[in-house]
């Protein structure tokens, strides 16, 4: 606690200008009754396309979905898919990596290979011990 005669250091305030790039209508909305015809506007050039994105294409949604398969009287079986796979059930809950690995460890579950599910989850299930420095 400061006593009555203590002086706090003076706070210095400098005038400054800054610009913020916003994207309408995501970040801003016009105020009703205000004319914006005279507001200076600079259009940004389109962002360059990433070489990685060009080669690999757009990313798929993260996660996996389980298609339940019932074969006769045995236990329920399933097939794990990438969420954008044509064979994936519509509206199925999206599983995060931990849940997908738990489901994948079930002997009745297969990992679909055509959508990349098997290529993504198999190394995580078997570990990365087989990878050596070359």
CSV table of N, CA, C and O in Angstrom, one decimal:
chain,number,residue,atom,x,y,z
A,1,UNK,N,0.8,-1.2,0.0
A,1,UNK,CA,0.0,0.0,0.0
A,1,UNK,C,0.9,1.2,0.0
A,1,UNK,O,1.8,1.3,0.8
A,2,UNK,N,0.6,2.2,-0.9
A,2,UNK,CA,1.4,3.4,-1.0
A,2,UNK,C,0.9,4.4,0.1
A,2,UNK,O,-0.3,4.4,0.4
A,3,UNK,N,1.8,5.2,0.6
A,3,UNK,CA,1.3,6.2,1.5
A,3,UNK,C,1.0,7.5,0.7
A,3,UNK,O,1.3,7.6,-0.5
A,4,UNK,N,0.4,8.4,1.4
A,4,UNK,CA,-0.3,9.6,0.7
A,4,UNK,C,0.7,10.4,-0.1
A,4,UNK,O,0.3,11.0,-1.1
A,5,UNK,N,2.0,10.4,0.3
A,5,UNK,CA,2.9,11.3,-0.4
A,5,UNK,C,3.6,10.6,-1.6
A,5,UNK,O,4.3,11.2,-2.4
A,6,UNK,N,3.3,9.3,-1.9
A,6,UNK,CA,3.9,8.6,-2.9
A,6,UNK,C,3.4,9.0,-4.3
A,6,UNK,O,2.3,9.3,-4.5
A,7,UNK,N,4.3,9.1,-5.3
A,7,UNK,CA,4.0,9.5,-6.6
A,7,UNK,C,4.1,8.3,-7.5
A,7,UNK,O,5.1,7.6,-7.5
A,8,UNK,N,3.1,8.1,-8.3
A,8,UNK,CA,3.2,7.0,-9.3
A,8,UNK,C,3.9,7.5,-10.5
A,8,UNK,O,3.8,8.7,-10.9
A,9,UNK,N,4.6,6.6,-11.2
A,9,UNK,CA,5.3,7.1,-12.4
A,9,UNK,C,4.3,7.6,-13.5
A,9,UNK,O,3.2,7.0,-13.6
A,10,UNK,N,4.7,8.6,-14.1
A,10,UNK,CA,3.8,9.2,-15.2
A,10,UNK,C,3.7,8.2,-16.3
A,10,UNK,O,4.6,7.6,-16.7
A,11,UNK,N,2.5,8.0,-16.8
A,11,UNK,CA,2.3,7.1,-18.0
A,11,UNK,C,2.3,8.0,-19.2
A,11,UNK,O,1.7,9.0,-19.4
A,12,UNK,N,3.1,7.5,-20.1
A,12,UNK,CA,3.3,8.2,-21.4
A,12,UNK,C,2.4,7.7,-22.4
A,12,UNK,O,2.2,6.5,-22.6
A,13,UNK,N,1.7,8.6,-23.1
A,13,UNK,CA,0.8,8.2,-24.2
A,13,UNK,C,1.3,8.8,-25.5
A,13,UNK,O,1.4,10.0,-25.6
A,14,UNK,N,1.6,7.9,-26.5
A,14,UNK,CA,2.0,8.4,-27.8
A,14,UNK,C,0.9,8.3,-28.8
A,14,UNK,O,0.2,7.2,-28.8
A,15,UNK,N,0.7,9.2,-29.6
A,15,UNK,CA,-0.3,9.1,-30.7
A,15,UNK,C,0.2,8.1,-31.7
A,15,UNK,O,1.4,8.0,-32.0
A,16,UNK,N,-0.7,7.3,-32.2
A,16,UNK,CA,-0.3,6.2,-33.1
A,16,UNK,C,-1.4,5.9,-34.1
A,16,UNK,O,-2.6,6.2,-33.7
A,17,UNK,N,-1.1,5.5,-35.2
A,17,UNK,CA,-2.1,5.1,-36.2
A,17,UNK,C,-1.9,3.6,-36.5
A,17,UNK,O,-0.8,3.1,-36.5
A,18,UNK,N,-3.0,2.9,-36.6
A,18,UNK,CA,-2.9,1.5,-37.0
A,18,UNK,C,-4.0,1.2,-37.9
A,18,UNK,O,-5.1,1.8,-37.9
A,19,UNK,N,-3.8,0.2,-38.7
A,19,UNK,CA,-4.8,-0.3,-39.6
A,19,UNK,C,-5.1,-1.7,-39.3
A,19,UNK,O,-4.3,-2.5,-39.0
A,20,UNK,N,-6.4,-2.0,-39.5
A,20,UNK,CA,-6.9,-3.4,-39.3
A,20,UNK,C,-7.6,-3.8,-40.5
A,20,UNK,O,-8.5,-3.1,-41.0
A,21,UNK,N,-7.3,-5.0,-41.0
A,21,UNK,CA,-8.0,-5.5,-42.2
A,21,UNK,C,-9.1,-6.4,-41.7
A,21,UNK,O,-8.9,-7.3,-40.9
A,22,UNK,N,-10.3,-6.0,-42.1
A,22,UNK,CA,-11.5,-6.8,-41.8
A,22,UNK,C,-12.2,-7.2,-43.0
A,22,UNK,O,-12.0,-6.7,-44.1
A,23,UNK,N,-12.9,-8.3,-42.9
A,23,UNK,CA,-13.7,-8.8,-44.0
A,23,UNK,C,-15.1,-8.7,-43.7
A,23,UNK,O,-15.6,-9.2,-42.7
A,24,UNK,N,-15.8,-7.9,-44.5
A,24,UNK,CA,-17.3,-7.8,-44.4
A,24,UNK,C,-18.0,-8.9,-45.1
A,24,UNK,O,-17.5,-9.4,-46.1
A,25,UNK,N,-19.0,-9.5,-44.6
A,25,UNK,CA,-19.7,-9.2,-43.4
A,25,UNK,C,-19.3,-10.0,-42.2
A,25,UNK,O,-20.0,-10.0,-41.1
A,26,UNK,N,-18.2,-10.8,-42.3
A,26,UNK,CA,-17.7,-11.6,-41.2
A,26,UNK,C,-17.4,-10.8,-39.9
A,26,UNK,O,-17.6,-11.2,-38.8
A,27,UNK,N,-16.7,-9.7,-40.1
A,27,UNK,CA,-16.2,-8.9,-39.0
A,27,UNK,C,-16.8,-7.6,-38.7
A,27,UNK,O,-16.7,-7.1,-37.6
A,28,UNK,N,-17.5,-7.0,-39.7
A,28,UNK,CA,-18.1,-5.7,-39.5
A,28,UNK,C,-19.5,-5.7,-40.2
A,28,UNK,O,-19.7,-6.4,-41.1
A,29,UNK,N,-20.3,-4.8,-39.7
A,29,UNK,CA,-21.6,-4.5,-40.3
A,29,UNK,C,-21.8,-3.0,-40.4
A,29,UNK,O,-21.3,-2.3,-39.5
A,30,UNK,N,-22.4,-2.5,-41.5
A,30,UNK,CA,-22.6,-1.1,-41.6
A,30,UNK,C,-23.6,-0.6,-40.5
A,30,UNK,O,-24.5,-1.3,-40.0
A,31,UNK,N,-23.4,0.7,-40.1
A,31,UNK,CA,-24.3,1.3,-39.1
A,31,UNK,C,-25.4,1.9,-39.9
A,31,UNK,O,-25.2,2.6,-40.9
A,32,UNK,N,-26.7,1.7,-39.5
A,32,UNK,CA,-27.8,2.2,-40.2
A,32,UNK,C,-27.7,3.7,-40.3
A,32,UNK,O,-27.4,4.4,-39.3
A,33,UNK,N,-28.0,4.3,-41.4
A,33,UNK,CA,-28.1,5.7,-41.6
A,33,UNK,C,-26.7,6.3,-41.9
A,33,UNK,O,-26.7,7.6,-42.1
A,34,UNK,N,-25.6,5.6,-42.0
A,34,UNK,CA,-24.3,6.1,-42.2
A,34,UNK,C,-24.0,5.9,-43.7
A,34,UNK,O,-24.1,4.8,-44.2
A,35,UNK,N,-23.4,7.0,-44.4
A,35,UNK,CA,-23.0,6.9,-45.8
A,35,UNK,C,-21.6,6.5,-45.8
A,35,UNK,O,-20.7,7.2,-45.2
A,36,UNK,N,-21.2,5.4,-46.5
A,36,UNK,CA,-19.9,4.9,-46.6
A,36,UNK,C,-19.2,5.1,-47.9
A,36,UNK,O,-18.2,4.6,-48.2
A,37,UNK,N,-19.9,6.0,-48.8
A,37,UNK,CA,-19.4,6.2,-50.1
A,37,UNK,C,-18.0,6.8,-50.1
A,37,UNK,O,-17.2,6.6,-51.0
A,38,UNK,N,-17.7,7.6,-49.1
A,38,UNK,CA,-16.4,8.4,-49.1
A,38,UNK,C,-15.3,7.7,-48.3
A,38,UNK,O,-14.2,8.2,-48.2
A,39,UNK,N,-15.6,6.5,-47.8
A,39,UNK,CA,-14.6,5.7,-47.0
A,39,UNK,C,-13.6,5.1,-47.9
A,39,UNK,O,-13.9,4.5,-48.9
A,40,UNK,N,-12.3,5.4,-47.6
A,40,UNK,CA,-11.2,4.8,-48.5
A,40,UNK,C,-11.2,3.3,-48.3
A,40,UNK,O,-11.3,2.8,-47.2
A,41,UNK,N,-11.2,2.6,-49.4
A,41,UNK,CA,-11.2,1.2,-49.4
A,41,UNK,C,-10.1,0.7,-50.3
A,41,UNK,O,-9.9,1.1,-51.4
A,42,UNK,N,-9.3,-0.2,-49.8
A,42,UNK,CA,-8.2,-0.9,-50.5
A,42,UNK,C,-8.6,-2.4,-50.6
A,42,UNK,O,-8.8,-3.0,-49.6
A,43,UNK,N,-8.6,-2.8,-51.9
A,43,UNK,CA,-8.8,-4.3,-52.1
A,43,UNK,C,-7.5,-5.0,-52.0
A,43,UNK,O,-6.5,-4.6,-52.6
A,44,UNK,N,-7.5,-6.1,-51.2
A,44,UNK,CA,-6.3,-6.9,-51.1
A,44,UNK,C,-6.1,-7.8,-52.3
A,44,UNK,O,-7.1,-8.3,-52.8
A,45,UNK,N,-4.9,-8.0,-52.8
A,45,UNK,CA,-4.7,-9.0,-53.8
A,45,UNK,C,-5.0,-10.4,-53.3
A,45,UNK,O,-4.9,-10.6,-52.1
A,46,UNK,N,-5.5,-11.3,-54.1
A,46,UNK,CA,-5.7,-12.7,-53.6
A,46,UNK,C,-4.5,-13.3,-53.0
A,46,UNK,O,-3.4,-13.1,-53.5
A,47,UNK,N,-4.6,-14.0,-52.0
A,47,UNK,CA,-3.5,-14.7,-51.3
A,47,UNK,C,-2.9,-15.7,-52.3
A,47,UNK,O,-3.7,-16.4,-53.0
A,48,UNK,N,-1.6,-15.9,-52.4
A,48,UNK,CA,-1.0,-16.8,-53.3
A,48,UNK,C,-1.4,-18.2,-52.8
A,48,UNK,O,-1.5,-18.5,-51.6
A,49,UNK,N,-1.7,-19.1,-53.8
A,49,UNK,CA,-2.0,-20.5,-53.4
A,49,UNK,C,-0.8,-21.2,-53.0
A,49,UNK,O,0.3,-21.2,-53.6
A,50,UNK,N,-0.9,-21.9,-51.9
A,50,UNK,CA,0.2,-22.7,-51.3
A,50,UNK,C,0.6,-23.8,-52.2
A,50,UNK,O,-0.3,-24.5,-52.8
A,51,UNK,N,1.9,-24.0,-52.4
A,51,UNK,CA,2.4,-25.1,-53.2
A,51,UNK,C,2.0,-26.4,-52.6
A,51,UNK,O,1.6,-27.3,-53.3
A,52,UNK,N,2.0,-26.5,-51.3
A,52,UNK,CA,1.6,-27.7,-50.6
A,52,UNK,C,0.2,-28.1,-50.9
A,52,UNK,O,-0.2,-29.2,-51.2
A,53,UNK,N,-0.7,-27.0,-50.8
A,53,UNK,CA,-2.1,-27.2,-51.0
A,53,UNK,C,-2.3,-27.6,-52.5
A,53,UNK,O,-3.2,-28.4,-52.8
A,54,UNK,N,-1.5,-27.0,-53.4
A,54,UNK,CA,-1.6,-27.3,-54.8
A,54,UNK,C,-1.3,-28.8,-55.1
A,54,UNK,O,-2.0,-29.4,-55.9
A,55,UNK,N,-0.3,-29.3,-54.5
A,55,UNK,CA,0.1,-30.7,-54.7
A,55,UNK,C,-0.8,-31.6,-54.0
A,55,UNK,O,-1.3,-32.6,-54.6
A,56,UNK,N,-1.1,-31.4,-52.7
A,56,UNK,CA,-1.9,-32.3,-51.9
A,56,UNK,C,-3.4,-32.1,-52.0
A,56,UNK,O,-4.2,-33.0,-51.7
A,57,UNK,N,-3.9,-31.0,-52.5
A,57,UNK,CA,-5.3,-30.7,-52.6
A,57,UNK,C,-5.8,-30.2,-51.3
A,57,UNK,O,-5.1,-30.0,-50.3
A,58,UNK,N,-7.1,-30.0,-51.2
A,58,UNK,CA,-7.7,-29.5,-50.0
A,58,UNK,C,-7.7,-30.5,-48.9
A,58,UNK,O,-7.8,-31.7,-49.2
A,59,UNK,N,-7.6,-30.1,-47.6
A,59,UNK,CA,-7.6,-31.1,-46.5
A,59,UNK,C,-9.0,-31.6,-46.3
A,59,UNK,O,-10.0,-30.9,-46.5
A,60,UNK,N,-9.1,-32.8,-45.9
A,60,UNK,CA,-10.4,-33.4,-45.6
A,60,UNK,C,-10.7,-33.1,-44.2
A,60,UNK,O,-9.9,-32.7,-43.4
A,61,UNK,N,-12.0,-33.2,-43.8
A,61,UNK,CA,-12.4,-32.9,-42.5
A,61,UNK,C,-11.7,-33.9,-41.5
A,61,UNK,O,-11.4,-35.0,-41.9
A,62,UNK,N,-11.3,-33.4,-40.3
A,62,UNK,CA,-10.6,-34.3,-39.4
A,62,UNK,C,-11.6,-35.2,-38.7
A,62,UNK,O,-12.7,-34.9,-38.5
A,63,UNK,N,-11.1,-36.4,-38.4
A,63,UNK,CA,-11.9,-37.4,-37.6
A,63,UNK,C,-12.2,-38.6,-38.5
A,63,UNK,O,-11.8,-38.7,-39.6
A,64,UNK,N,-13.0,-39.5,-37.9
A,64,UNK,CA,-13.4,-40.7,-38.6
A,64,UNK,C,-14.8,-41.0,-38.2
A,64,UNK,O,-15.3,-40.6,-37.2
A,65,UNK,N,-15.5,-41.8,-39.0
A,65,UNK,CA,-16.8,-42.3,-38.7
A,65,UNK,C,-16.9,-43.8,-38.8
A,65,UNK,O,-16.2,-44.4,-39.6
A,66,UNK,N,-17.8,-44.3,-38.0
A,66,UNK,CA,-18.0,-45.8,-37.9
A,66,UNK,C,-19.2,-46.2,-38.6
A,66,UNK,O,-20.3,-45.7,-38.3
A,67,UNK,N,-19.1,-47.1,-39.6
A,67,UNK,CA,-20.3,-47.7,-40.2
A,67,UNK,C,-20.5,-49.0,-39.5
A,67,UNK,O,-19.6,-49.9,-39.6
A,68,UNK,N,-21.6,-49.2,-38.9
A,68,UNK,CA,-21.9,-50.4,-38.2
A,68,UNK,C,-22.5,-51.4,-39.2
A,68,UNK,O,-23.3,-51.1,-40.0
A,69,UNK,N,-22.0,-52.7,-39.1
A,69,UNK,CA,-22.4,-53.7,-40.0
A,69,UNK,C,-22.9,-54.9,-39.2
A,69,UNK,O,-22.2,-55.4,-38.3
A,70,UNK,N,-24.0,-55.4,-39.4
A,70,UNK,CA,-24.6,-56.5,-38.7
A,70,UNK,C,-24.6,-57.7,-39.6
A,70,UNK,O,-25.2,-57.7,-40.7
A,71,UNK,N,-23.9,-58.7,-39.3
A,71,UNK,CA,-23.8,-59.9,-40.1
A,71,UNK,C,-24.3,-61.1,-39.3
A,71,UNK,O,-23.6,-61.7,-38.5
A,72,UNK,N,-25.6,-61.5,-39.5
A,72,UNK,CA,-26.2,-62.6,-38.8
A,72,UNK,C,-26.3,-62.4,-37.4
A,72,UNK,O,-26.6,-61.4,-36.9
A,73,UNK,N,-26.0,-63.5,-36.6
A,73,UNK,CA,-26.2,-63.5,-35.2
A,73,UNK,C,-24.9,-63.0,-34.4
A,73,UNK,O,-25.0,-62.9,-33.2
A,74,UNK,N,-23.8,-62.9,-35.0
A,74,UNK,CA,-22.6,-62.6,-34.3
A,74,UNK,C,-22.6,-61.2,-33.7
A,74,UNK,O,-23.6,-60.5,-33.8
A,75,UNK,N,-21.5,-60.8,-33.1
A,75,UNK,CA,-21.4,-59.5,-32.5
A,75,UNK,C,-21.4,-58.4,-33.6
A,75,UNK,O,-21.1,-58.7,-34.8
A,76,UNK,N,-21.8,-57.3,-33.2
A,76,UNK,CA,-21.8,-56.2,-34.2
A,76,UNK,C,-20.4,-55.9,-34.7
A,76,UNK,O,-19.4,-56.0,-34.0
A,77,UNK,N,-20.3,-55.7,-36.0
A,77,UNK,CA,-19.0,-55.4,-36.6
A,77,UNK,C,-19.1,-53.9,-37.2
A,77,UNK,O,-20.2,-53.4,-37.3
A,78,UNK,N,-17.9,-53.4,-37.5
A,78,UNK,CA,-17.9,-52.1,-38.1
A,78,UNK,C,-16.8,-51.8,-39.0
A,78,UNK,O,-15.8,-52.6,-39.1
A,79,UNK,N,-16.9,-50.7,-39.8
A,79,UNK,CA,-15.9,-50.3,-40.7
A,79,UNK,C,-15.7,-48.8,-40.4
A,79,UNK,O,-16.6,-48.0,-40.5
A,80,UNK,N,-14.4,-48.4,-40.2
A,80,UNK,CA,-14.1,-47.0,-40.0
A,80,UNK,C,-13.8,-46.4,-41.3
A,80,UNK,O,-13.1,-47.0,-42.2
A,81,UNK,N,-14.3,-45.2,-41.5
A,81,UNK,CA,-14.1,-44.4,-42.7
A,81,UNK,C,-13.6,-43.0,-42.4
A,81,UNK,O,-13.9,-42.5,-41.3
A,82,UNK,N,-13.0,-42.3,-43.4
A,82,UNK,CA,-12.8,-40.9,-43.3
A,82,UNK,C,-14.2,-40.2,-43.5
A,82,UNK,O,-15.1,-40.8,-44.1
A,83,UNK,N,-14.5,-39.1,-42.8
A,83,UNK,CA,-15.8,-38.5,-42.9
A,83,UNK,C,-16.3,-38.1,-44.3
A,83,UNK,O,-17.5,-38.1,-44.5
A,84,UNK,N,-15.4,-37.8,-45.2
A,84,UNK,CA,-15.8,-37.5,-46.6
A,84,UNK,C,-15.8,-38.6,-47.5
A,84,UNK,O,-16.0,-38.5,-48.7
A,85,UNK,N,-15.6,-39.9,-47.0
A,85,UNK,CA,-15.7,-41.1,-47.8
A,85,UNK,C,-17.1,-41.3,-48.4
A,85,UNK,O,-18.1,-41.1,-47.6
A,86,UNK,N,-17.2,-41.7,-49.6
A,86,UNK,CA,-18.5,-42.0,-50.2
A,86,UNK,C,-19.2,-43.1,-49.5
A,86,UNK,O,-20.5,-43.2,-49.5
A,87,UNK,N,-18.5,-44.0,-48.9
A,87,UNK,CA,-19.1,-45.2,-48.2
A,87,UNK,C,-19.4,-44.9,-46.7
A,87,UNK,O,-20.0,-45.7,-46.1
A,88,UNK,N,-19.0,-43.7,-46.2
A,88,UNK,CA,-19.3,-43.4,-44.8
A,88,UNK,C,-20.7,-43.1,-44.6
A,88,UNK,O,-21.4,-42.5,-45.5
A,89,UNK,N,-21.3,-43.6,-43.5
A,89,UNK,CA,-22.7,-43.3,-43.3
A,89,UNK,C,-23.0,-41.8,-43.0
A,89,UNK,O,-22.2,-41.1,-42.3
A,90,UNK,N,-24.0,-41.3,-43.6
A,90,UNK,CA,-24.4,-39.9,-43.4
A,90,UNK,C,-24.9,-39.6,-42.0
A,90,UNK,O,-25.7,-40.4,-41.5
A,91,UNK,N,-24.5,-38.6,-41.4
A,91,UNK,CA,-25.0,-38.2,-40.1
A,91,UNK,C,-24.4,-39.0,-38.9
A,91,UNK,O,-24.8,-38.8,-37.8
A,92,UNK,N,-23.4,-39.9,-39.2
A,92,UNK,CA,-22.7,-40.6,-38.1
A,92,UNK,C,-21.9,-39.7,-37.3
A,92,UNK,O,-21.3,-38.7,-37.8
A,93,UNK,N,-21.7,-39.9,-36.0
A,93,UNK,CA,-20.9,-39.0,-35.2
A,93,UNK,C,-19.5,-39.1,-35.6
A,93,UNK,O,-19.0,-40.1,-36.0
A,94,UNK,N,-18.8,-37.9,-35.5
A,94,UNK,CA,-17.4,-37.8,-35.8
A,94,UNK,C,-16.6,-38.3,-34.6
A,94,UNK,O,-16.8,-37.8,-33.5
A,95,UNK,N,-15.7,-39.2,-34.8
A,95,UNK,CA,-14.8,-39.8,-33.8
A,95,UNK,C,-13.5,-39.1,-33.8
A,95,UNK,O,-12.9,-38.9,-34.9
A,96,UNK,N,-13.0,-38.6,-32.6
A,96,UNK,CA,-11.6,-38.1,-32.6
A,96,UNK,C,-10.6,-39.2,-32.6
A,96,UNK,O,-11.0,-40.4,-32.7
A,97,UNK,N,-9.3,-38.9,-32.7
A,97,UNK,CA,-8.3,-40.0,-32.8
A,97,UNK,C,-8.4,-41.0,-31.7
A,97,UNK,O,-8.2,-42.2,-32.0
A,98,UNK,N,-8.6,-40.6,-30.5
A,98,UNK,CA,-8.6,-41.5,-29.4
A,98,UNK,C,-9.7,-42.5,-29.5
A,98,UNK,O,-9.5,-43.7,-29.3
A,99,UNK,N,-10.9,-42.0,-29.8
A,99,UNK,CA,-12.1,-42.9,-29.9
A,99,UNK,C,-11.9,-43.8,-31.2
A,99,UNK,O,-12.3,-44.9,-31.1
A,100,UNK,N,-11.4,-43.2,-32.3
A,100,UNK,CA,-11.2,-44.0,-33.5
A,100,UNK,C,-10.2,-45.2,-33.2
A,100,UNK,O,-10.4,-46.3,-33.7
A,101,UNK,N,-9.2,-44.9,-32.5
A,101,UNK,CA,-8.2,-46.0,-32.2
A,101,UNK,C,-8.8,-47.0,-31.2
A,101,UNK,O,-8.5,-48.2,-31.4
A,102,UNK,N,-9.6,-46.6,-30.3
A,102,UNK,CA,-10.3,-47.6,-29.4
A,102,UNK,C,-11.2,-48.5,-30.2
A,102,UNK,O,-11.3,-49.7,-30.0
A,103,UNK,N,-12.0,-47.9,-31.2
A,103,UNK,CA,-12.9,-48.7,-32.0
A,103,UNK,C,-12.0,-49.6,-32.9
A,103,UNK,O,-12.4,-50.7,-33.2
A,104,UNK,N,-10.9,-49.1,-33.5
A,104,UNK,CA,-10.1,-49.8,-34.4
A,104,UNK,C,-9.5,-51.1,-33.8
A,104,UNK,O,-9.2,-52.0,-34.4
A,105,UNK,N,-9.2,-51.0,-32.5
A,105,UNK,CA,-8.6,-52.1,-31.8
A,105,UNK,C,-9.6,-53.3,-31.6
A,105,UNK,O,-9.2,-54.4,-31.3
A,106,UNK,N,-10.9,-53.1,-31.8
A,106,UNK,CA,-11.9,-54.1,-31.7
A,106,UNK,C,-11.7,-55.1,-32.9
A,106,UNK,O,-11.6,-54.7,-34.0
A,107,UNK,N,-11.5,-56.4,-32.6
A,107,UNK,CA,-11.3,-57.4,-33.7
A,107,UNK,C,-12.4,-57.4,-34.8
A,107,UNK,O,-12.1,-57.8,-35.9
A,108,UNK,N,-13.6,-56.9,-34.5
A,108,UNK,CA,-14.7,-56.9,-35.4
A,108,UNK,C,-14.7,-55.6,-36.3
A,108,UNK,O,-15.5,-55.5,-37.1
A,109,UNK,N,-13.7,-54.8,-36.1
A,109,UNK,CA,-13.6,-53.5,-36.9
A,109,UNK,C,-12.6,-53.6,-38.0
A,109,UNK,O,-11.5,-54.0,-37.8
A,110,UNK,N,-13.0,-53.1,-39.2
A,110,UNK,CA,-12.0,-53.0,-40.3
A,110,UNK,C,-11.8,-51.6,-40.6
A,110,UNK,O,-12.6,-50.7,-40.3
A,111,UNK,N,-10.6,-51.2,-41.1
A,111,UNK,CA,-10.3,-49.9,-41.5
A,111,UNK,C,-10.4,-49.8,-43.0
A,111,UNK,O,-9.7,-50.6,-43.7
A,112,UNK,N,-11.2,-49.0,-43.5
A,112,UNK,CA,-11.4,-48.8,-45.0
A,112,UNK,C,-10.2,-48.3,-45.6
A,112,UNK,O,-9.7,-47.3,-45.2
A,113,UNK,N,-9.7,-48.9,-46.7
A,113,UNK,CA,-8.5,-48.5,-47.3
A,113,UNK,C,-8.6,-47.5,-48.4
A,113,UNK,O,-7.7,-46.7,-48.7
A,114,UNK,N,-9.8,-47.4,-49.1
A,114,UNK,CA,-9.9,-46.6,-50.2
A,114,UNK,C,-10.0,-45.1,-49.8
A,114,UNK,O,-9.8,-44.2,-50.7
A,115,UNK,N,-10.4,-44.8,-48.6
A,115,UNK,CA,-10.5,-43.4,-48.2
A,115,UNK,C,-9.3,-42.9,-47.4
A,115,UNK,O,-9.3,-41.8,-47.0
A,116,UNK,N,-8.4,-43.8,-47.1
A,116,UNK,CA,-7.2,-43.4,-46.4
A,116,UNK,C,-7.3,-43.6,-44.9
A,116,UNK,O,-6.3,-43.4,-44.2
A,117,UNK,N,-8.4,-44.1,-44.4
A,117,UNK,CA,-8.5,-44.4,-43.0
A,117,UNK,C,-7.5,-45.4,-42.5
A,117,UNK,O,-6.8,-45.1,-41.5
A,118,UNK,N,-7.3,-46.5,-43.2
A,118,UNK,CA,-6.3,-47.5,-42.8
A,118,UNK,C,-4.9,-46.9,-42.8
A,118,UNK,O,-4.1,-47.2,-41.9
A,119,UNK,N,-4.6,-46.1,-43.8
A,119,UNK,CA,-3.2,-45.5,-43.9
A,119,UNK,C,-3.0,-44.5,-42.8
A,119,UNK,O,-1.8,-44.4,-42.4
A,120,UNK,N,-4.0,-43.9,-42.3
A,120,UNK,CA,-3.8,-42.9,-41.2
A,120,UNK,C,-3.8,-43.6,-39.9
A,120,UNK,O,-2.9,-43.2,-39.0
A,121,UNK,N,-4.6,-44.6,-39.6
A,121,UNK,CA,-4.7,-45.1,-38.2
A,121,UNK,C,-3.8,-46.3,-38.0
A,121,UNK,O,-3.3,-46.5,-36.8
A,122,UNK,N,-3.4,-47.1,-39.0
A,122,UNK,CA,-2.6,-48.3,-38.8
A,122,UNK,C,-1.2,-47.9,-38.1
A,122,UNK,O,-0.9,-48.6,-37.2
A,123,UNK,N,-0.5,-46.9,-38.6
A,123,UNK,CA,0.8,-46.6,-37.9
A,123,UNK,C,0.6,-46.2,-36.5
A,123,UNK,O,1.4,-46.5,-35.6
A,124,UNK,N,-0.5,-45.5,-36.1
A,124,UNK,CA,-0.8,-45.2,-34.7
A,124,UNK,C,-1.1,-46.4,-33.9
A,124,UNK,O,-0.8,-46.4,-32.7
A,125,UNK,N,-1.7,-47.4,-34.5
A,125,UNK,CA,-2.1,-48.6,-33.7
A,125,UNK,C,-0.9,-49.5,-33.5
A,125,UNK,O,-0.7,-50.0,-32.4
A,126,UNK,N,0.0,-49.6,-34.5
A,126,UNK,CA,1.1,-50.5,-34.4
A,126,UNK,C,2.4,-49.7,-33.9
A,126,UNK,O,3.4,-50.3,-33.7
A,127,UNK,N,2.3,-48.5,-33.7
A,127,UNK,CA,3.4,-47.7,-33.3
A,127,UNK,C,4.3,-47.3,-34.4
A,127,UNK,O,4.2,-47.8,-35.6
A,128,UNK,N,5.3,-46.5,-34.1
A,128,UNK,CA,6.2,-46.1,-35.1
A,128,UNK,C,7.6,-46.7,-35.0
A,128,UNK,O,8.6,-46.2,-35.5
A,129,UNK,N,7.6,-47.9,-34.3
A,129,UNK,CA,8.9,-48.5,-34.0
A,129,UNK,C,9.6,-49.0,-35.3
A,129,UNK,O,10.8,-49.2,-35.3
A,130,UNK,N,8.8,-49.3,-36.3
A,130,UNK,CA,9.3,-49.9,-37.5
A,130,UNK,C,10.0,-48.9,-38.4
A,130,UNK,O,10.7,-49.2,-39.3
A,131,UNK,N,9.9,-47.6,-38.0
A,131,UNK,CA,10.5,-46.5,-38.8
A,131,UNK,C,11.9,-46.3,-38.3
A,131,UNK,O,12.2,-46.2,-37.1
A,132,UNK,N,12.9,-46.4,-39.2
A,132,UNK,CA,14.3,-46.3,-38.7
A,132,UNK,C,14.9,-45.1,-39.5
A,132,UNK,O,14.5,-44.7,-40.6
A,133,UNK,N,16.0,-44.6,-38.9
A,133,UNK,CA,16.7,-43.5,-39.7
A,133,UNK,C,17.5,-44.1,-40.8
A,133,UNK,O,18.1,-45.2,-40.7
A,134,UNK,N,17.4,-43.5,-42.0
A,134,UNK,CA,18.1,-44.0,-43.1
A,134,UNK,C,19.1,-43.0,-43.7
A,134,UNK,O,19.0,-41.9,-43.4
